[in-house]
Coordinates of C-alpha atoms and ligand atoms in Angstrom, one line a residue:
M219 CA 22.0 -163.2 125.7
T220 CA 21.9 -164.6 122.2
N221 CA 18.7 -165.5 120.4
A222 CA 19.7 -169.2 120.8
Q223 CA 20.0 -168.9 124.6
V224 CA 16.7 -167.1 124.9
A225 CA 15.0 -169.6 122.7
Q226 CA 16.4 -172.5 124.7
I227 CA 14.9 -171.2 127.9
V228 CA 11.5 -170.7 126.2
D229 CA 11.7 -174.2 124.7
E230 CA 12.5 -175.6 128.2
I231 CA 9.4 -173.9 129.5
A232 CA 7.4 -175.8 126.9
D233 CA 9.1 -179.0 127.9
L234 CA 8.3 -178.4 131.6
L235 CA 4.7 -177.5 130.9
E236 CA 4.4 -180.7 128.9
I237 CA 5.8 -182.7 131.7
E238 CA 3.3 -181.1 134.0
G239 CA 0.5 -182.1 131.7
E240 CA -0.5 -178.5 130.8
N241 CA -3.0 -178.1 128.0
T242 CA -1.4 -178.4 124.6
F243 CA -2.5 -174.9 123.6
R244 CA -0.1 -173.3 126.1
V245 CA 2.7 -175.7 125.4
R246 CA 2.3 -174.9 121.7
S247 CA 2.4 -171.2 122.2
Y248 CA 5.8 -171.5 123.9
R249 CA 7.1 -173.8 121.2
R250 CA 6.1 -171.3 118.6
A251 CA 7.7 -168.5 120.5
A252 CA 11.0 -170.5 120.7
E253 CA 10.8 -171.1 117.0
T254 CA 10.3 -167.4 116.2
L255 CA 13.3 -166.6 118.4
T256 CA 15.5 -169.2 116.7
G257 CA 14.6 -168.0 113.2
L258 CA 15.0 -164.3 114.0
S259 CA 17.5 -162.4 111.9
D260 CA 17.8 -159.5 114.3
E261 CA 19.0 -160.0 117.9
V262 CA 16.1 -160.2 120.4
E263 CA 18.3 -158.2 122.8
D264 CA 18.6 -155.3 120.3
I265 CA 14.8 -155.4 119.7
F266 CA 14.1 -155.2 123.4
E267 CA 16.7 -152.4 123.9
E268 CA 15.3 -150.3 121.1
E269 CA 11.6 -150.9 121.3
G270 CA 11.0 -152.5 124.8
V271 CA 8.2 -155.0 125.5
K272 CA 6.2 -153.6 122.5
G273 CA 8.9 -154.7 120.1
L274 CA 8.8 -158.2 121.5
Q275 CA 5.1 -158.3 121.3
G276 CA 5.3 -157.4 117.6
L277 CA 7.1 -160.7 116.9
P278 CA 5.1 -163.4 115.3
G279 CA 3.6 -165.9 117.8
I280 CA 4.7 -163.8 120.8
G281 CA 1.8 -162.4 122.8
K282 CA 1.7 -160.1 125.7
G283 CA 2.2 -162.7 128.4
I284 CA 5.3 -164.2 126.8
A285 CA 6.6 -160.8 125.8
E286 CA 6.6 -159.7 129.4
K287 CA 8.4 -162.8 130.6
L288 CA 11.0 -162.3 127.9
A289 CA 11.4 -158.7 129.0
E290 CA 12.1 -159.8 132.5
L291 CA 14.7 -162.3 131.2
L292 CA 16.4 -159.8 129.0
A293 CA 16.4 -157.1 131.6
T294 CA 17.6 -159.2 134.6
G295 CA 19.1 -162.3 133.1
E296 CA 16.4 -164.4 134.9
M297 CA 12.8 -165.3 134.4
T298 CA 10.8 -166.0 137.6
Y299 CA 8.2 -168.2 135.7
H300 CA 10.9 -170.4 134.2
R301 CA 12.8 -170.7 137.5
E302 CA 9.6 -171.7 139.4
L303 CA 8.8 -174.4 136.9
R304 CA 12.3 -175.7 137.0
D305 CA 12.5 -175.8 140.7
K306 CA 9.6 -178.3 140.8
Y307 CA 11.9 -181.0 139.2
P308 CA 15.4 -182.1 139.8
D309 CA 18.0 -180.9 137.2
R310 CA 18.8 -184.4 136.2
M311 CA 15.2 -184.9 135.0
L312 CA 15.8 -182.2 132.4
D313 CA 18.9 -184.1 131.3
M314 CA 16.6 -186.9 130.3
L315 CA 15.2 -184.6 127.6
T316 CA 18.6 -184.3 126.0
V317 CA 18.6 -188.0 125.3
P318 CA 17.9 -188.3 121.5
G319 CA 14.3 -189.3 120.8
L320 CA 13.1 -188.8 124.4
G321 CA 10.4 -186.3 124.6
P322 CA 8.6 -184.7 127.5
R323 CA 5.6 -187.0 127.3
T324 CA 7.8 -190.1 127.9
V325 CA 9.7 -188.3 130.6
A326 CA 6.4 -187.4 132.3
L327 CA 5.1 -190.9 131.9
V328 CA 8.1 -192.7 133.5
Y329 CA 8.2 -190.1 136.2
E330 CA 4.5 -190.5 137.2
Q331 CA 4.3 -194.3 136.8
L332 CA 7.7 -195.4 138.0
G333 CA 9.2 -192.3 139.8
I334 CA 12.1 -192.3 137.4
D335 CA 13.8 -188.9 137.3
S336 CA 17.3 -189.5 135.9
V337 CA 18.9 -191.0 132.8
D338 CA 20.6 -193.6 135.0
E339 CA 17.3 -194.8 136.5
L340 CA 15.7 -194.8 133.1
E341 CA 18.5 -197.0 131.7
E342 CA 18.2 -199.4 134.6
A343 CA 14.4 -199.7 134.1
A344 CA 14.8 -200.3 130.4
Q345 CA 17.4 -203.0 131.2
N346 CA 15.0 -204.6 133.7
Q347 CA 12.2 -204.6 131.1
Q348 CA 10.1 -202.3 133.3
L349 CA 9.1 -199.9 130.6
R350 CA 7.3 -202.3 128.2
D351 CA 4.2 -202.4 130.3
L352 CA 3.7 -198.7 130.3
P353 CA 1.0 -197.3 128.0
G354 CA 2.3 -196.6 124.5
L355 CA 5.7 -198.3 125.2
G356 CA 6.8 -201.8 124.3
A357 CA 9.9 -204.0 124.1
K358 CA 11.0 -202.2 120.9
S359 CA 10.9 -198.8 122.7
E360 CA 13.0 -200.2 125.5
E361 CA 15.6 -201.2 123.0
K362 CA 15.5 -197.9 121.3
I363 CA 15.8 -196.0 124.6
L364 CA 18.8 -198.0 125.6
H365 CA 20.4 -197.4 122.2
N366 CA 19.7 -193.6 122.5
I367 CA 21.1 -193.5 126.1
A368 CA 24.3 -194.9 124.8
L369 CA 24.5 -192.2 122.1
Y370 CA 23.7 -189.6 124.8
R371 CA 26.5 -190.8 127.0
Q372 CA 29.1 -190.6 124.2
G373 CA 27.8 -187.2 123.1
T374 CA 27.4 -185.2 126.3
E375 CA 30.8 -183.6 126.6
R376 CA 32.4 -181.4 124.1
A377 CA 34.6 -183.2 121.5
L378 CA 38.2 -182.6 120.6
L379 CA 38.9 -180.5 117.5
G380 CA 41.2 -183.3 116.4
D381 CA 38.4 -185.8 116.5
I382 CA 35.8 -183.6 114.7
L383 CA 37.8 -181.7 112.0
P384 CA 38.7 -184.8 110.0
V385 CA 35.1 -185.9 110.0
A386 CA 34.0 -182.3 109.1
E387 CA 36.4 -182.3 106.1
R388 CA 35.1 -185.7 104.9
L389 CA 31.5 -184.3 105.0
I390 CA 32.5 -181.2 103.2
A391 CA 34.3 -183.2 100.5
M392 CA 31.1 -185.4 100.2
L393 CA 28.9 -182.3 99.9
R394 CA 31.2 -180.7 97.2
D395 CA 30.9 -184.0 95.3
D396 CA 27.1 -183.5 95.1
P397 CA 26.4 -182.0 91.7
A398 CA 23.6 -179.9 93.3
V399 CA 26.1 -178.2 95.6
I400 CA 27.9 -175.1 94.4
D401 CA 30.1 -174.8 97.4
A402 CA 30.4 -176.0 101.0
E403 CA 32.4 -175.0 104.1
V404 CA 32.8 -175.9 107.7
A405 CA 31.3 -173.2 110.0
G406 CA 31.0 -172.6 113.7
S407 CA 33.6 -173.3 116.3
A408 CA 35.3 -175.9 114.0
R409 CA 36.0 -173.3 111.4
R410 CA 37.4 -171.0 114.2
R411 CA 39.5 -174.0 115.2
K412 CA 38.5 -174.0 118.9
A413 CA 40.2 -176.7 120.9
T414 CA 36.9 -178.3 121.7
I415 CA 33.7 -178.4 119.7
G416 CA 30.1 -178.4 121.0
D417 CA 28.3 -179.3 117.8
L418 CA 29.5 -179.3 114.2
D419 CA 28.1 -176.7 111.8
L420 CA 28.3 -177.1 108.1
L421 CA 27.1 -174.7 105.4
A422 CA 26.4 -175.4 101.7
T423 CA 25.1 -173.3 98.9
S424 CA 22.8 -174.6 96.1
E425 CA 20.0 -173.7 93.8
Q426 CA 18.2 -176.9 94.9
P427 CA 18.6 -176.9 98.7
A428 CA 15.9 -179.6 99.3
E429 CA 17.8 -182.0 97.1
V430 CA 21.1 -181.3 98.9
C431 CA 19.4 -181.9 102.3
A432 CA 17.8 -185.1 101.2
T433 CA 21.1 -186.5 99.9
F434 CA 23.0 -185.4 103.0
A435 CA 20.4 -187.0 105.3
Q436 CA 21.0 -190.3 103.6
S437 CA 24.8 -190.2 104.2
E438 CA 26.3 -193.1 106.1
E439 CA 28.3 -190.7 108.2
L440 CA 25.1 -189.8 110.0
A441 CA 24.1 -192.4 112.7
E442 CA 20.8 -190.7 113.4
I443 CA 18.7 -188.0 111.9
I444 CA 17.1 -185.5 114.3
M445 CA 15.5 -183.3 111.8
A446 CA 15.5 -183.2 108.0
G447 CA 14.0 -180.2 106.4
D448 CA 14.3 -178.4 103.0
T449 CA 17.1 -176.1 104.1
K450 CA 18.5 -177.7 107.2
V451 CA 19.4 -181.2 108.4
S452 CA 20.4 -182.0 112.0
G453 CA 21.8 -185.4 112.8
L454 CA 24.2 -187.3 115.0
L455 CA 27.6 -188.5 113.9
T456 CA 28.6 -191.9 115.0
G457 CA 29.7 -191.2 118.6
G458 CA 26.7 -189.0 119.2
R459 CA 28.0 -185.6 118.3
Q460 CA 25.4 -183.3 116.7
V461 CA 25.9 -182.0 113.2
D462 CA 23.8 -179.2 111.6
L463 CA 23.9 -178.6 107.9
R464 CA 22.3 -175.5 106.5
V465 CA 21.8 -174.9 102.8
V466 CA 21.4 -171.4 101.5
E467 CA 21.0 -169.6 98.2
P468 CA 24.2 -168.4 96.5
E469 CA 23.3 -164.7 97.0
S470 CA 23.4 -165.1 100.8
Y471 CA 26.2 -167.7 101.1
G472 CA 28.8 -165.2 102.3
A473 CA 26.5 -163.7 104.8
A474 CA 25.4 -167.1 106.1
L475 CA 29.0 -168.3 106.3
Q476 CA 30.0 -165.2 108.3
Y477 CA 27.0 -165.6 110.6
F478 CA 27.3 -169.3 111.3
T479 CA 31.0 -169.1 111.8
G480 CA 30.6 -166.8 114.7
S481 CA 31.6 -166.4 117.4
A482 CA 28.3 -165.0 118.7
D483 CA 30.4 -162.3 120.4
H484 CA 32.2 -161.4 117.2
N485 CA 28.9 -161.2 115.4
V486 CA 27.4 -158.9 118.0
A487 CA 30.4 -156.5 117.7
L488 CA 30.2 -156.6 113.9
R489 CA 26.5 -155.9 114.0
E490 CA 27.0 -152.9 116.3
R491 CA 29.5 -151.5 113.9
A492 CA 27.1 -152.0 111.0
Q493 CA 24.3 -150.3 112.9
K494 CA 26.5 -147.2 113.4
M495 CA 27.0 -147.1 109.7
G496 CA 23.2 -147.3 109.0
L497 CA 23.5 -150.9 108.0
T498 CA 21.8 -154.1 109.1
I499 CA 23.7 -157.3 109.0
N500 CA 22.2 -160.8 109.3
E501 CA 22.6 -164.3 107.8
Y502 CA 21.0 -163.1 104.5
G503 CA 23.2 -160.1 103.8
V504 CA 24.1 -156.6 104.6
F505 CA 21.2 -154.1 104.0
K506 CA 21.0 -150.3 103.9
E507 CA 18.4 -149.1 106.4
K508 CA 16.0 -146.6 104.9
G509 CA 13.8 -144.6 107.3
G510 CA 13.9 -147.4 109.8
K511 CA 12.9 -150.0 107.2
R512 CA 15.3 -152.5 105.7
G513 CA 16.4 -151.2 102.3
N514 CA 18.7 -152.3 99.6
K515 CA 21.0 -155.3 99.9
V516 CA 24.6 -154.2 99.6
A517 CA 26.5 -157.5 100.3
G518 CA 25.9 -161.2 101.0
E519 CA 27.3 -163.3 98.3
T520 CA 30.8 -163.5 99.7
E521 CA 32.3 -163.2 103.2
E522 CA 34.8 -160.7 101.9
G523 CA 31.9 -158.6 100.7
V524 CA 30.2 -158.7 104.1
Y525 CA 33.3 -157.4 105.8
E526 CA 34.0 -154.9 103.1
A527 CA 30.5 -153.5 103.4
V528 CA 31.3 -152.5 107.0
G529 CA 34.6 -151.0 106.0
L530 CA 36.8 -153.9 107.1
P531 CA 39.3 -156.4 105.5
W532 CA 38.3 -160.1 105.7
I533 CA 39.1 -161.4 109.2
P534 CA 40.5 -164.9 109.5
P535 CA 38.0 -167.2 111.4
E536 CA 40.5 -168.1 114.1
L537 CA 40.5 -164.5 115.3
R538 CA 36.7 -164.0 115.5
E539 CA 36.4 -164.2 119.3
R540 CA 35.9 -160.5 120.0
R541 CA 39.4 -160.1 121.3
G542 CA 40.2 -156.9 119.6
E543 CA 40.2 -158.3 116.0
I544 CA 37.6 -155.7 114.7
E545 CA 39.7 -152.8 116.1
A546 CA 42.9 -154.3 114.6
A547 CA 41.2 -154.9 111.3
E548 CA 39.9 -151.3 111.2
K549 CA 43.4 -150.0 111.7
G550 CA 44.9 -152.3 109.1
Q551 CA 46.8 -154.1 111.9
L552 CA 45.6 -157.6 111.7
P553 CA 48.5 -160.0 112.4
D554 CA 50.2 -161.8 109.6
L555 CA 49.2 -165.1 111.0
I556 CA 51.5 -168.1 110.9
E557 CA 50.6 -170.9 108.4
L558 CA 51.3 -174.6 108.3
E559 CA 53.7 -174.0 105.4
D560 CA 55.9 -171.8 107.6
I561 CA 56.8 -174.8 109.8
R562 CA 60.2 -176.2 109.0
S563 CA 60.6 -178.8 111.7
D564 CA 59.1 -180.6 114.7
L565 CA 61.2 -180.3 117.9
H566 CA 59.3 -182.7 120.2
T567 CA 59.2 -186.2 118.9
H568 CA 59.8 -189.7 120.2
T569 CA 61.3 -192.9 118.8
I570 CA 61.4 -196.6 119.8
G571 CA 64.4 -195.5 121.9
S572 CA 61.8 -194.5 124.6
D573 CA 58.1 -194.9 124.2
G574 CA 57.6 -194.1 120.5
H575 CA 56.5 -196.6 117.7
N576 CA 58.9 -195.7 114.9
T577 CA 62.7 -195.7 114.5
L578 CA 64.8 -192.6 114.2
E579 CA 65.1 -193.2 110.5
E580 CA 61.4 -193.6 110.0
M581 CA 60.7 -190.4 111.9
A582 CA 63.2 -188.6 109.8
E583 CA 61.8 -190.0 106.6
A584 CA 58.3 -188.9 107.6
C585 CA 59.5 -185.4 108.3
R586 CA 61.2 -185.2 104.9
Q587 CA 57.9 -186.3 103.3
R588 CA 56.2 -183.4 105.1
G589 CA 58.7 -181.0 103.5
Y590 CA 60.6 -180.3 106.8
E591 CA 64.1 -179.0 106.8
Y592 CA 65.1 -180.5 110.1
L593 CA 63.8 -182.6 113.0
G594 CA 64.5 -182.6 116.7
I595 CA 64.4 -186.0 118.4
T596 CA 63.4 -185.8 122.1
D597 CA 63.1 -189.2 123.7
H598 CA 62.5 -189.3 127.5
S599 CA 65.2 -188.8 130.1
P600 CA 66.5 -191.5 132.4
V601 CA 64.2 -190.9 135.3
L602 CA 61.0 -191.6 133.3
I603 CA 61.2 -195.3 133.6
V604 CA 57.5 -195.8 132.8
A605 CA 58.1 -194.3 129.4
S606 CA 61.4 -196.2 128.9
G607 CA 63.6 -193.1 129.4
L608 CA 67.0 -193.3 127.8
T609 CA 70.1 -194.0 130.0
A610 CA 73.2 -191.9 129.5
E611 CA 74.7 -194.7 127.5
E612 CA 71.6 -194.8 125.2
I613 CA 71.7 -191.1 124.7
K614 CA 75.3 -191.4 123.5
Q615 CA 74.3 -194.2 121.1
Q616 CA 71.5 -192.1 119.8
R617 CA 73.8 -189.2 119.2
Q618 CA 76.0 -191.5 117.1
Q619 CA 73.1 -192.8 115.1
I620 CA 72.0 -189.2 114.4
D621 CA 75.5 -188.2 113.3
E622 CA 75.6 -191.2 110.9
L623 CA 72.3 -190.3 109.4
N624 CA 73.2 -186.7 109.1
K625 CA 76.5 -187.7 107.4
R626 CA 74.5 -189.8 104.9
Y627 CA 72.2 -186.8 104.1
E628 CA 75.2 -184.7 103.6
D629 CA 76.9 -187.2 101.3
E630 CA 73.7 -187.6 99.3
G631 CA 73.3 -183.8 99.0
V632 CA 70.0 -184.0 101.0
K633 CA 69.0 -180.7 102.7
F634 CA 67.7 -182.3 105.9
R635 CA 69.3 -182.6 109.4
I636 CA 68.4 -184.2 112.7
L637 CA 69.0 -182.5 116.0
A638 CA 69.8 -184.6 119.0
G639 CA 67.4 -183.4 121.8
L640 CA 66.1 -184.8 125.0
E641 CA 62.8 -184.5 126.8
A642 CA 64.2 -184.0 130.2
D643 CA 62.0 -184.3 133.2
I644 CA 61.7 -181.3 135.5
L645 CA 61.9 -183.0 138.9
T646 CA 60.1 -182.0 142.0
G647 CA 63.0 -179.9 143.3
G648 CA 63.4 -178.2 139.9
Q649 CA 66.4 -180.2 138.9
V650 CA 66.6 -181.0 135.2
D651 CA 67.0 -184.7 134.4
V652 CA 70.0 -184.5 132.0
P653 CA 73.0 -186.7 132.9
A654 CA 76.0 -184.4 133.2
E655 CA 78.2 -186.5 131.0
V656 CA 75.8 -186.2 128.0
F657 CA 74.7 -182.5 128.3
D658 CA 77.4 -181.3 125.9
L659 CA 76.5 -184.0 123.4
L660 CA 72.9 -182.7 123.0
D661 CA 71.9 -180.1 120.5
F662 CA 69.0 -179.0 122.7
V663 CA 66.9 -179.9 125.7
L664 CA 63.1 -179.7 126.0
G665 CA 62.1 -179.7 129.7
S666 CA 58.7 -181.0 130.8
V667 CA 56.9 -181.8 134.0
H668 CA 55.5 -185.4 134.2
Q669 CA 55.1 -185.9 137.9
G670 CA 54.1 -184.2 141.2
F671 CA 51.1 -182.6 139.6
S672 CA 49.4 -182.1 142.9
A673 CA 51.9 -179.4 144.1
D674 CA 50.3 -176.0 144.7
A675 CA 50.7 -173.3 142.2
D676 CA 53.5 -171.5 144.1
K677 CA 55.5 -174.7 144.4
M678 CA 55.0 -175.7 140.8
T679 CA 55.9 -172.3 139.6
G680 CA 59.0 -172.2 141.7
R681 CA 60.0 -175.6 140.5
I682 CA 59.7 -174.7 136.9
I683 CA 61.5 -171.4 137.2
T684 CA 64.4 -173.1 139.0
A685 CA 64.6 -175.5 136.1
L686 CA 64.5 -172.6 133.5
E687 CA 67.2 -170.7 135.4
S688 CA 69.5 -173.7 135.4
G689 CA 70.3 -172.9 131.8
K690 CA 69.8 -176.5 130.9
V691 CA 66.4 -176.1 129.2
D692 CA 65.9 -174.5 125.8
I693 CA 62.2 -175.2 125.3
L694 CA 59.6 -175.7 128.0
G695 CA 57.3 -178.6 126.9
H696 CA 53.5 -178.7 127.4
P697 CA 53.7 -176.0 130.1
T698 CA 50.4 -176.7 132.0
G699 CA 50.1 -180.5 131.7
R700 CA 46.4 -180.2 130.8
L701 CA 44.6 -183.0 129.0
L702 CA 41.5 -181.6 127.3
L703 CA 38.2 -183.1 128.6
A704 CA 40.2 -185.3 130.9
R705 CA 42.6 -183.6 133.2
E706 CA 42.8 -180.0 134.4
A707 CA 46.1 -178.0 134.1
Y708 CA 48.2 -178.3 137.3
G709 CA 48.3 -175.2 139.4
I710 CA 50.8 -172.8 137.9
H711 CA 51.4 -169.0 137.7
L712 CA 51.7 -169.3 133.9
D713 CA 52.2 -165.6 133.2
E714 CA 55.2 -165.5 135.5
V715 CA 56.7 -168.6 133.9
I716 CA 56.2 -167.2 130.4
K717 CA 57.8 -163.9 131.4
T718 CA 60.8 -165.7 133.0
A719 CA 61.2 -167.8 129.9
G720 CA 61.2 -164.6 127.8
E721 CA 63.9 -162.9 130.0
L722 CA 66.0 -166.0 129.6
D723 CA 65.6 -166.0 125.8
M724 CA 64.0 -169.5 126.0
A725 CA 61.0 -170.9 124.0
V726 CA 57.7 -172.1 125.4
E727 CA 55.9 -174.9 123.6
I728 CA 52.5 -175.0 122.0
N729 CA 52.1 -178.7 122.2
A730 CA 50.0 -179.6 119.1
H731 CA 48.7 -182.9 120.3
P732 CA 44.9 -182.5 120.0
Q733 CA 44.4 -183.5 123.6
R734 CA 46.9 -181.0 124.9
L735 CA 47.0 -177.8 122.8
D736 CA 49.2 -176.5 125.6
L737 CA 49.9 -173.5 125.7
D738 CA 46.4 -172.5 124.8
D739 CA 45.6 -169.6 122.4
I740 CA 45.3 -166.9 125.2
H741 CA 48.7 -167.7 126.8
A742 CA 50.4 -168.1 123.4
R743 CA 49.3 -164.6 122.7
F744 CA 50.5 -163.4 126.0
A745 CA 53.9 -165.0 125.2
Q746 CA 54.2 -163.2 121.9
D747 CA 53.1 -159.9 123.3
N748 CA 55.7 -160.4 126.0
G749 CA 58.4 -161.2 123.5
T750 CA 58.7 -164.8 124.6
L751 CA 59.6 -167.2 121.8
L752 CA 57.3 -170.2 121.0
S753 CA 57.8 -173.6 119.5
I754 CA 55.0 -175.6 118.0
N755 CA 55.6 -179.3 118.3
T756 CA 53.5 -182.5 118.0
D757 CA 55.0 -184.7 120.7
A758 CA 54.7 -187.5 118.1
H759 CA 55.0 -191.0 119.4
A760 CA 54.5 -192.4 115.9
A761 CA 55.1 -191.0 112.4
E762 CA 51.5 -190.3 111.7
H763 CA 51.3 -188.1 114.8
L764 CA 53.4 -185.6 112.9
D765 CA 50.2 -184.5 111.3
F766 CA 49.0 -183.0 114.6
M767 CA 51.0 -180.0 113.6
R768 CA 48.0 -178.4 112.0
Y769 CA 46.2 -178.2 115.4
G770 CA 49.2 -176.5 117.0
V771 CA 49.3 -174.0 114.2
A772 CA 45.5 -173.5 114.5
T773 CA 46.0 -172.7 118.2
A774 CA 48.8 -170.3 117.4
R775 CA 46.6 -168.6 114.9
R776 CA 43.9 -168.2 117.5
G777 CA 46.6 -166.6 119.6
W778 CA 47.5 -164.1 116.9
I779 CA 50.9 -165.7 116.4
E780 CA 53.1 -164.6 113.5
A781 CA 55.8 -167.0 112.1
P782 CA 58.9 -165.1 113.4
S783 CA 57.8 -165.8 117.0
V784 CA 58.0 -169.5 116.5
I785 CA 61.5 -171.0 116.5
N786 CA 60.7 -174.0 114.3
T787 CA 59.7 -171.7 111.4
W788 CA 63.3 -170.5 111.4
P789 CA 65.9 -171.9 108.9
L790 CA 68.1 -174.4 110.6
K791 CA 71.1 -172.0 110.6
K792 CA 69.2 -169.4 112.6
L793 CA 68.0 -172.0 115.1
Q794 CA 71.5 -173.3 115.6
E795 CA 72.8 -169.8 116.2
W796 CA 70.1 -169.2 118.8
L797 CA 71.0 -172.5 120.5
Q798 CA 74.7 -171.7 120.4
R799 CA 74.1 -168.3 121.9
R800 CA 72.1 -169.8 124.7
R801 CA 74.9 -172.3 125.5
E802 CA 77.5 -169.5 125.6
D803 CA 75.3 -167.3 127.8
H804 CA 75.1 -170.0 130.4
Q805 CA 78.7 -171.1 130.5
Ligands
LIG1095 P1 30.1 -174.8 119.9 O1 29.2 -175.4 119.0 O2 29.6 -174.7 121.3 O3 31.5 -175.3 119.8 O4 30.3 -173.2 119.4 P2 29.7 -172.5 118.0 O5 30.5 -171.2 118.0 O6 29.9 -173.4 116.9 O7 28.2 -172.2 118.4 P3 26.8 -172.7 117.8 O8 27.0 -174.1 117.2 O9 25.9 -172.5 118.9 O10 26.5 -171.7 116.7 C1 27.2 -171.6 115.5 C2 27.4 -170.1 115.1 O11 26.1 -169.5 114.8 C3 27.9 -169.3 116.2 O12 29.3 -169.3 116.3 C4 27.4 -167.9 115.9 C5 26.1 -168.2 115.2 N1 24.9 -168.1 116.2 C6 24.2 -169.1 116.7 N2 23.2 -168.6 117.5 C7 23.4 -167.2 117.5 C8 22.7 -166.1 118.1 O13 21.7 -166.3 118.8 N3 23.2 -164.9 117.9 C9 24.2 -164.7 117.1 N4 24.7 -163.4 116.9 N5 24.9 -165.7 116.4 C10 24.5 -166.9 116.6
LIG1096 CA1 28.8 -175.4 116.7
LIG1097 CA1 25.1 -175.5 115.9
LIG1098 ZN1 57.1 -185.9 124.8

């Protein structure tokens, strides 16, 4: 258990006691304990392991009673006292406490006076003006509660990386513009480029932290301030997502960046390694232990220095998930990760020919602006009428248009080409929706499933493998059909599909659309380990969607992917040879 998790349980006890109307002294003792745990630089788990209950009792604000309860929690993963308190109230009542600005006293009040035990009921009561007559509340508070419930609703789920990262980068640019700021970085899961983000963590370094915090708290990007201190500001973005800014001194900036980038699991592993070397590592720096006491600081200013102090090269944030990165770093075997600059084309794009917003020429122009060497157009196939799939006749026309444009590029000496592709539906029987008379006209086919999602995993797997074995598909598009935060992946034996694709020398897509990121990092890594080729594509339905490429590359990096595994990092000639070979093999 992380300190944060333990602290959260202790804080919840304080909430529950307050709801119960316990005396403020007891409530405060739990709050203090939670604060101590949150601010602790060592792991409470480690302290308990090494020094037992005594070690816990030695922490500021933690007496015998709380220490014993913590010991039970750390030893068994559960705390009887907490569970018994929790069992007295429905879970949804505790949800009420996560509404911004709603504290235990108000929750207890509406529960006792009106029997309200959920956010829904509270909202209804506020709308019906039933709260204004309660002691200490008024018409203003009803309005505020309704406003905060709206924020709570928007902010409950995780957010897409694609929605958060642009905001994060704006905030970082704003911080760097502040003359009091020396440097600033995104931290947490956003820096690790996880597909979804719980809350946004930002870090800045300055000699005047309080000034930086005050300026930041006034920013228009923040819809609400939860907490504004001298070294930390917590607030809500418009949309309700929480953002935490921490401001540290330059001498511990690297250590803080390392610590707050996480993941918590990676940090635990790094700390264990440090311990074996007689070092202590926390958000302030790396320290030599002297006779059990913390001694000299050996690193902290830079992140590189922190890793160097424990005998490791710097590890890219995307790898920090405790998936073998520390062992690889130790052996000098970190992957040479793919970068956005390695991408030479996008092989899954749409035009106004089917359901896209831009013309062929506009898409090509946008790709040229992004420095690409070629572009694959993949409008939908005939069967997908809802997305205006192309008829065989329209496919022929598009081929002609592409030839004309390519001719023009050639005449003008422009080093850019368009490939005629098709996003062919994989039908419920595993047939690939490519009209026979146009198959030879196409440079490549991307096969995707768009219907029959409810089939069981065996059926879906069989259907996709039949399609792959037909030899008509070169790239398997968005292999699981997942829509992050909206739709689960369909049932599929993905490892089997990836292996089959590998055996057939096909590529499997990492769809870069922020709502898909499909394959995910784990399966992308499985593909590469298995020798199966990948293709990172945006599925752009408009020119600006081409910028989603960065999220696909981020997912690939989280999956340890190196550029040669990804076919659209290859020069056009190499890609064409690969496609040619595939055609010949299947004749
Ligand atoms: P999220 O917000 O759920 O998308 O994921 P993170 O990774 O951003 O997690 P968050 O915001 O709770 O914490 C940010 C980083 O701070 C986390 O990646 C590692 C570090 N951290 C937070 N609490 C603890 C803790 O109790 N122990 C350790 N070792 N690290 C922690
Ligand atoms: Ca976070
Ligand atoms: Ca956080
Ligand atoms: Zn598509």
